[in-house]
Amino acid sequence: MAKVAWVLGGGSGIGAETVKQLSQRGWTVAISGRREQPLHALSVSHGARPYPLDVTDFEAVKATVGRISEDLGKIDLVIFSVAAWEVTKPGRYDYESYAKIIDANLLGAMRVIDPVVAQMRRQGFGEIALVASVAGYFGLPRSAAYSSGKSAMITLAETMRTELAADNISVRLICPGFVKTDLTAKNDFPMPFLMEAEDAGKRIADGLLNSRKFEIAFPLPFVLILKTIRLLPYPVFFTLMSRLISQPSK
Ligand SMILES: NC(=O)c1ccc[n+]([C@@H]2O[C@H](COP(=O)([O-])OP(=O)(O)OC[C@H]3O[C@@H](n4cnc5c(N)ncnc54)[C@H](OP(=O)(O)O)[C@@H]3O)[C@@H](O)[C@H]2O)c1
């Protein structure tokens, strides 16, 4: 019986490229997102099963977990690749825009995790992969809501990894650097080590299917630089960040 994955945010960007990789490797893939058109396109091109969904609607999330489990018999792997993102002006903390980002990126994942864990406990196995970001390693200027939400997602995944091991549910963390997608098309600042979405999808599929490691992070040089910055003493860290923030936009 083919393995079953559910990719949220699977209609575009990194999620869509991961869907293509999994389909090519023989998986049955359910895909979700709010827009039906990109889901339909992937259903035609790669045989993915569309389940349109807004992750801010908890009742709809629970119903979708039920439908996928019933239609496909089980859920081996869930990949949460949803994101809302807006470039924020340094020093502006607009609640409405922040709430929208956290609602989709962090609370959206929490709405999914709850019924998915229940389903995986019933079936006795499963794997949950949360797509966070290297932007969650520390508080990045110009992305306070996005960066803090991703940071919370990293600690959420760490907690879940420890707590769910006894249930035979493996939790994985995916931290990409800059990837060329609709999301980053909005960026007006330099994006070092920018990579193609197809490459990101391949690295994610390889990492999930060919290794057991907790974190799948790429590209390695960028990841190492950022992890090193995280370890700097605060006076050095803030000097560096203030230089970053004073860099002109493109
Ligand atoms: N691109 C990068 O440089 C980069 C770097 C690090 C991490 N990431 C992470 O990678 C993941 C994928 O991002 P991406 O770059 O591939 O951007 P993307 O193409 O814009 O993908 C985001 C997906 O989220 C879906 N989505 C947004 N709000 C939703 C909601 N309320 N309910 C359901 N689906 C929703 C979108 O579909 P609909 O609009 O149809 O709902 C879209 O398919 C995100 O978690 C992002 O934070 C990206």
Coordinates of C-alpha atoms and ligand atoms in Angstrom, one line a residue:
M1 CA 0.0 0.0 0.0
A2 CA 1.4 3.4 -1.0
K3 CA 2.5 5.8 1.7
V4 CA 0.2 8.8 2.3
A5 CA 1.4 12.3 2.8
W6 CA -0.7 15.5 3.4
V7 CA 1.0 18.7 2.4
L8 CA -0.5 21.9 3.6
G9 CA 0.5 24.9 1.6
G10 CA 1.0 22.2 -1.1
G11 CA -0.4 24.3 -4.0
S12 CA 2.7 26.6 -4.5
G13 CA 6.3 27.2 -3.8
I14 CA 8.3 24.8 -1.6
G15 CA 5.2 22.8 -0.7
A16 CA 4.3 22.2 -4.3
E17 CA 7.8 21.1 -5.2
T18 CA 7.8 18.7 -2.3
V19 CA 4.5 17.3 -3.5
K20 CA 6.0 16.7 -6.9
Q21 CA 9.0 14.9 -5.4
L22 CA 6.8 12.7 -3.2
S23 CA 4.4 11.8 -6.1
Q24 CA 7.4 10.9 -8.3
R25 CA 8.6 8.6 -5.5
G26 CA 5.3 6.7 -5.4
W27 CA 3.5 8.4 -2.5
T28 CA -0.2 9.3 -2.5
V29 CA -0.3 13.0 -1.7
A30 CA -3.2 15.0 -0.4
I31 CA -2.7 18.7 -0.8
S32 CA -4.3 21.7 0.9
G33 CA -4.4 25.5 0.6
R34 CA -7.1 28.1 0.2
R35 CA -6.9 28.6 -3.6
E36 CA -8.5 25.7 -5.5
Q37 CA -6.8 26.5 -8.9
P38 CA -3.2 25.6 -7.9
L39 CA -4.4 22.4 -6.1
H40 CA -6.3 21.4 -9.2
A41 CA -3.3 22.0 -11.4
L42 CA -1.1 19.7 -9.3
S43 CA -3.9 17.1 -9.2
V44 CA -3.8 17.1 -13.1
S45 CA 0.0 17.1 -13.4
H46 CA 1.0 14.9 -10.5
G47 CA -2.1 13.0 -9.4
A48 CA -2.3 14.8 -6.0
R49 CA -5.6 14.8 -4.2
P50 CA -6.9 18.3 -3.5
Y51 CA -8.5 19.2 -0.2
P52 CA -9.0 23.0 -0.2
L53 CA -8.7 24.4 3.3
D54 CA -8.0 27.5 5.3
V55 CA -5.9 26.6 8.3
T56 CA -7.4 29.5 10.3
D57 CA -10.8 27.5 10.4
F58 CA -10.4 24.9 13.1
E59 CA -13.7 23.1 12.3
A60 CA -12.6 22.8 8.7
V61 CA -9.2 21.5 9.7
K62 CA -10.7 18.8 11.8
A63 CA -13.2 17.8 9.1
T64 CA -10.3 17.6 6.5
V65 CA -8.2 15.4 8.7
G66 CA -11.3 13.1 9.0
R67 CA -11.9 13.1 5.2
I68 CA -8.3 12.4 4.2
S69 CA -8.0 9.5 6.8
E70 CA -11.3 8.1 5.5
D71 CA -10.5 8.6 1.8
L72 CA -6.9 7.4 1.9
G73 CA -7.0 5.0 4.9
K74 CA -4.2 6.6 6.9
I75 CA -1.8 9.6 7.0
D76 CA 1.8 8.6 7.2
L77 CA 3.3 12.1 6.9
V78 CA 2.0 15.6 7.4
I79 CA 4.1 18.5 6.0
F80 CA 2.9 22.0 7.2
S81 CA 4.3 24.4 4.6
V82 CA 1.8 27.2 5.1
A83 CA 2.8 30.8 5.4
A84 CA 1.6 34.3 5.4
W85 CA 4.4 36.9 5.1
E86 CA 4.6 40.7 4.8
V87 CA 7.7 42.8 4.9
T88 CA 7.3 45.0 8.0
K89 CA 8.9 48.4 8.5
P90 CA 11.4 48.3 11.3
G91 CA 9.8 49.8 14.5
R92 CA 6.2 49.3 13.3
Y93 CA 4.2 46.7 15.2
D94 CA 0.8 46.7 13.5
Y95 CA -1.4 44.3 15.4
E96 CA -3.8 43.4 12.6
S97 CA -1.0 42.4 10.3
Y98 CA 0.9 40.5 13.0
A99 CA -2.2 38.6 14.1
K100 CA -2.8 37.5 10.5
I101 CA 0.7 36.1 10.2
I102 CA 0.7 34.3 13.6
D103 CA -2.9 33.0 12.9
A104 CA -1.8 31.2 9.7
N105 CA 1.8 30.4 10.4
L106 CA 1.8 29.3 14.1
L107 CA -1.8 28.8 15.2
G108 CA -2.6 27.2 11.8
A109 CA 0.0 24.6 12.6
M110 CA -1.4 24.1 16.1
R111 CA -4.9 23.6 14.7
V112 CA -3.6 20.9 12.4
I113 CA -1.4 19.2 14.9
D114 CA -4.2 18.5 17.4
P115 CA -6.4 16.3 15.2
V116 CA -3.5 14.9 13.2
V117 CA -1.8 13.6 16.4
A118 CA -5.2 12.0 17.4
Q119 CA -5.4 10.3 14.0
M120 CA -1.7 9.1 14.2
R121 CA -2.3 7.8 17.7
R122 CA -5.3 5.8 16.4
Q123 CA -3.3 4.3 13.5
G124 CA -0.2 3.8 15.8
F125 CA 2.4 5.6 13.7
G126 CA 3.1 8.8 11.8
E127 CA 5.4 11.7 11.0
I128 CA 4.9 15.4 11.3
A129 CA 7.2 17.9 9.5
L130 CA 6.9 21.6 10.3
V131 CA 8.3 24.0 7.8
A132 CA 9.8 26.8 10.0
S133 CA 12.7 28.9 8.7
V134 CA 16.2 30.0 9.4
A135 CA 14.4 33.3 10.2
G136 CA 13.4 31.6 13.4
Y137 CA 16.9 31.1 14.7
F138 CA 16.9 34.6 16.2
G139 CA 15.0 37.9 16.1
L140 CA 15.5 39.3 12.6
P141 CA 15.0 42.9 11.8
R142 CA 12.1 43.7 9.3
S143 CA 10.2 40.5 10.1
A144 CA 9.2 40.6 13.8
A145 CA 5.9 38.7 13.4
Y146 CA 7.2 36.1 10.9
S147 CA 10.5 35.6 12.7
S148 CA 8.9 35.3 16.2
G149 CA 6.3 32.9 14.8
K150 CA 9.0 30.7 13.2
S151 CA 11.0 30.8 16.4
A152 CA 8.0 29.5 18.3
M153 CA 7.5 26.8 15.6
I154 CA 11.0 25.6 16.2
T155 CA 10.5 25.2 19.9
L156 CA 7.1 23.7 19.3
A157 CA 8.7 21.0 17.1
E158 CA 11.4 20.4 19.8
T159 CA 8.8 19.9 22.4
M160 CA 6.7 17.6 20.2
R161 CA 9.7 15.5 19.2
T162 CA 10.3 14.7 22.8
E163 CA 6.7 14.2 23.8
L164 CA 5.4 12.1 20.8
A165 CA 8.3 9.6 20.5
A166 CA 6.5 7.2 22.9
D167 CA 3.5 7.3 20.5
N168 CA 5.6 6.3 17.5
I169 CA 5.1 9.7 16.0
S170 CA 8.3 11.3 14.6
V171 CA 8.5 15.1 14.5
R172 CA 10.8 16.8 12.0
L173 CA 11.8 20.4 11.6
I174 CA 12.5 22.0 8.2
C175 CA 14.4 25.2 8.1
P176 CA 15.0 26.6 4.6
G177 CA 17.1 29.7 3.8
F178 CA 15.9 32.0 1.1
V179 CA 14.0 30.2 -1.6
K180 CA 12.6 31.8 -4.8
T181 CA 8.8 31.6 -4.4
D182 CA 5.7 34.0 -4.4
L183 CA 6.5 34.6 -0.7
T184 CA 10.0 36.0 -1.3
A185 CA 9.0 37.9 -4.5
K186 CA 7.7 40.6 -2.1
N187 CA 11.1 41.1 -0.5
D188 CA 12.9 44.4 -1.2
F189 CA 16.1 43.4 0.5
P190 CA 19.1 41.3 -0.6
M191 CA 18.6 37.5 -0.1
P192 CA 21.9 35.7 0.3
F193 CA 22.2 32.1 -0.9
L194 CA 18.8 32.4 -2.7
M195 CA 17.9 29.0 -4.1
E196 CA 15.3 27.5 -6.5
A197 CA 12.1 26.0 -5.1
E198 CA 12.6 22.8 -7.0
D199 CA 16.0 22.4 -5.2
A200 CA 14.3 23.0 -1.8
G201 CA 11.6 20.4 -2.6
K202 CA 14.2 17.8 -3.5
R203 CA 16.2 18.5 -0.3
I204 CA 13.1 18.2 1.8
A205 CA 12.0 15.0 0.2
D206 CA 15.5 13.5 0.5
G207 CA 15.8 14.6 4.1
L208 CA 12.5 13.2 5.1
L209 CA 12.7 9.9 3.2
N210 CA 16.4 9.1 3.4
S211 CA 17.3 10.3 6.9
R212 CA 15.9 10.2 10.5
K213 CA 17.5 13.5 11.6
F214 CA 15.4 16.1 13.4
E215 CA 16.3 19.2 11.5
I216 CA 16.5 19.5 7.7
A217 CA 18.2 22.9 7.2
F218 CA 19.7 24.3 4.0
P219 CA 21.7 25.7 2.3
L220 CA 24.4 24.6 4.8
P221 CA 26.8 27.6 4.5
F222 CA 23.9 30.0 5.3
V223 CA 22.6 27.8 8.1
L224 CA 26.1 27.6 9.7
I225 CA 26.5 31.4 9.5
L226 CA 23.1 32.0 11.1
K227 CA 23.6 29.4 13.8
T228 CA 26.9 31.0 14.7
I229 CA 25.3 34.4 14.9
R230 CA 22.8 33.0 17.4
L231 CA 25.7 32.0 19.7
L232 CA 27.2 35.5 19.7
P233 CA 27.2 37.5 23.0
Y234 CA 24.3 40.0 22.8
P235 CA 26.5 43.2 22.5
V236 CA 28.1 41.7 19.4
F237 CA 24.8 40.3 18.1
F238 CA 23.0 43.7 18.4
T239 CA 25.9 45.6 16.7
L240 CA 25.6 43.2 13.8
M241 CA 21.8 43.5 13.7
S242 CA 22.0 47.3 13.7
R243 CA 24.3 47.1 10.7
L244 CA 21.9 44.8 9.0
I245 CA 18.9 47.2 9.6
S246 CA 20.8 50.2 8.2
Q247 CA 21.5 48.4 4.9
P248 CA 19.6 50.1 2.1
S249 CA 16.7 48.2 0.4
K250 CA 17.1 47.0 -3.2
Ligands
LIG1 N1 10.6 31.1 0.4 C1 11.5 31.2 1.4 O1 12.5 31.8 1.3 C2 11.2 30.5 2.7 C3 12.3 30.4 3.6 C4 12.1 29.8 4.8 C5 10.9 29.2 5.1 N2 9.9 29.3 4.2 C6 8.6 28.6 4.6 O2 8.3 27.7 3.6 C7 6.9 27.5 3.6 C8 6.3 27.6 2.2 O3 6.5 29.0 1.7 P1 6.8 29.3 0.2 O4 8.0 30.1 0.2 O5 6.7 28.1 -0.6 O6 5.6 30.3 -0.1 P2 4.3 30.1 -0.9 O7 4.4 29.6 -2.2 O8 3.5 31.5 -0.7 O9 3.5 29.0 0.0 C9 2.7 29.3 1.1 C10 1.5 28.5 1.0 O10 0.7 28.7 2.2 C11 -0.7 28.6 1.8 N3 -1.5 29.4 2.8 C12 -1.3 30.6 3.2 N4 -2.2 30.9 4.1 C13 -3.0 29.8 4.2 C14 -4.1 29.5 5.0 N5 -4.7 30.5 5.9 N6 -4.7 28.3 4.9 C15 -4.1 27.4 4.1 N7 -3.1 27.6 3.3 C16 -2.5 28.8 3.4 C17 -0.7 29.3 0.4 O11 -1.8 28.8 -0.4 P3 -3.1 29.7 -0.5 O12 -2.7 31.1 -0.7 O13 -3.8 29.1 -1.7 O14 -3.9 29.4 0.8 C18 0.6 28.8 -0.2 O15 0.5 27.6 -1.0 C19 6.3 28.5 4.6 O16 6.2 27.9 5.8 C20 7.5 29.5 4.6 O17 7.4 30.3 5.8 C21 10.0 29.9 3.0

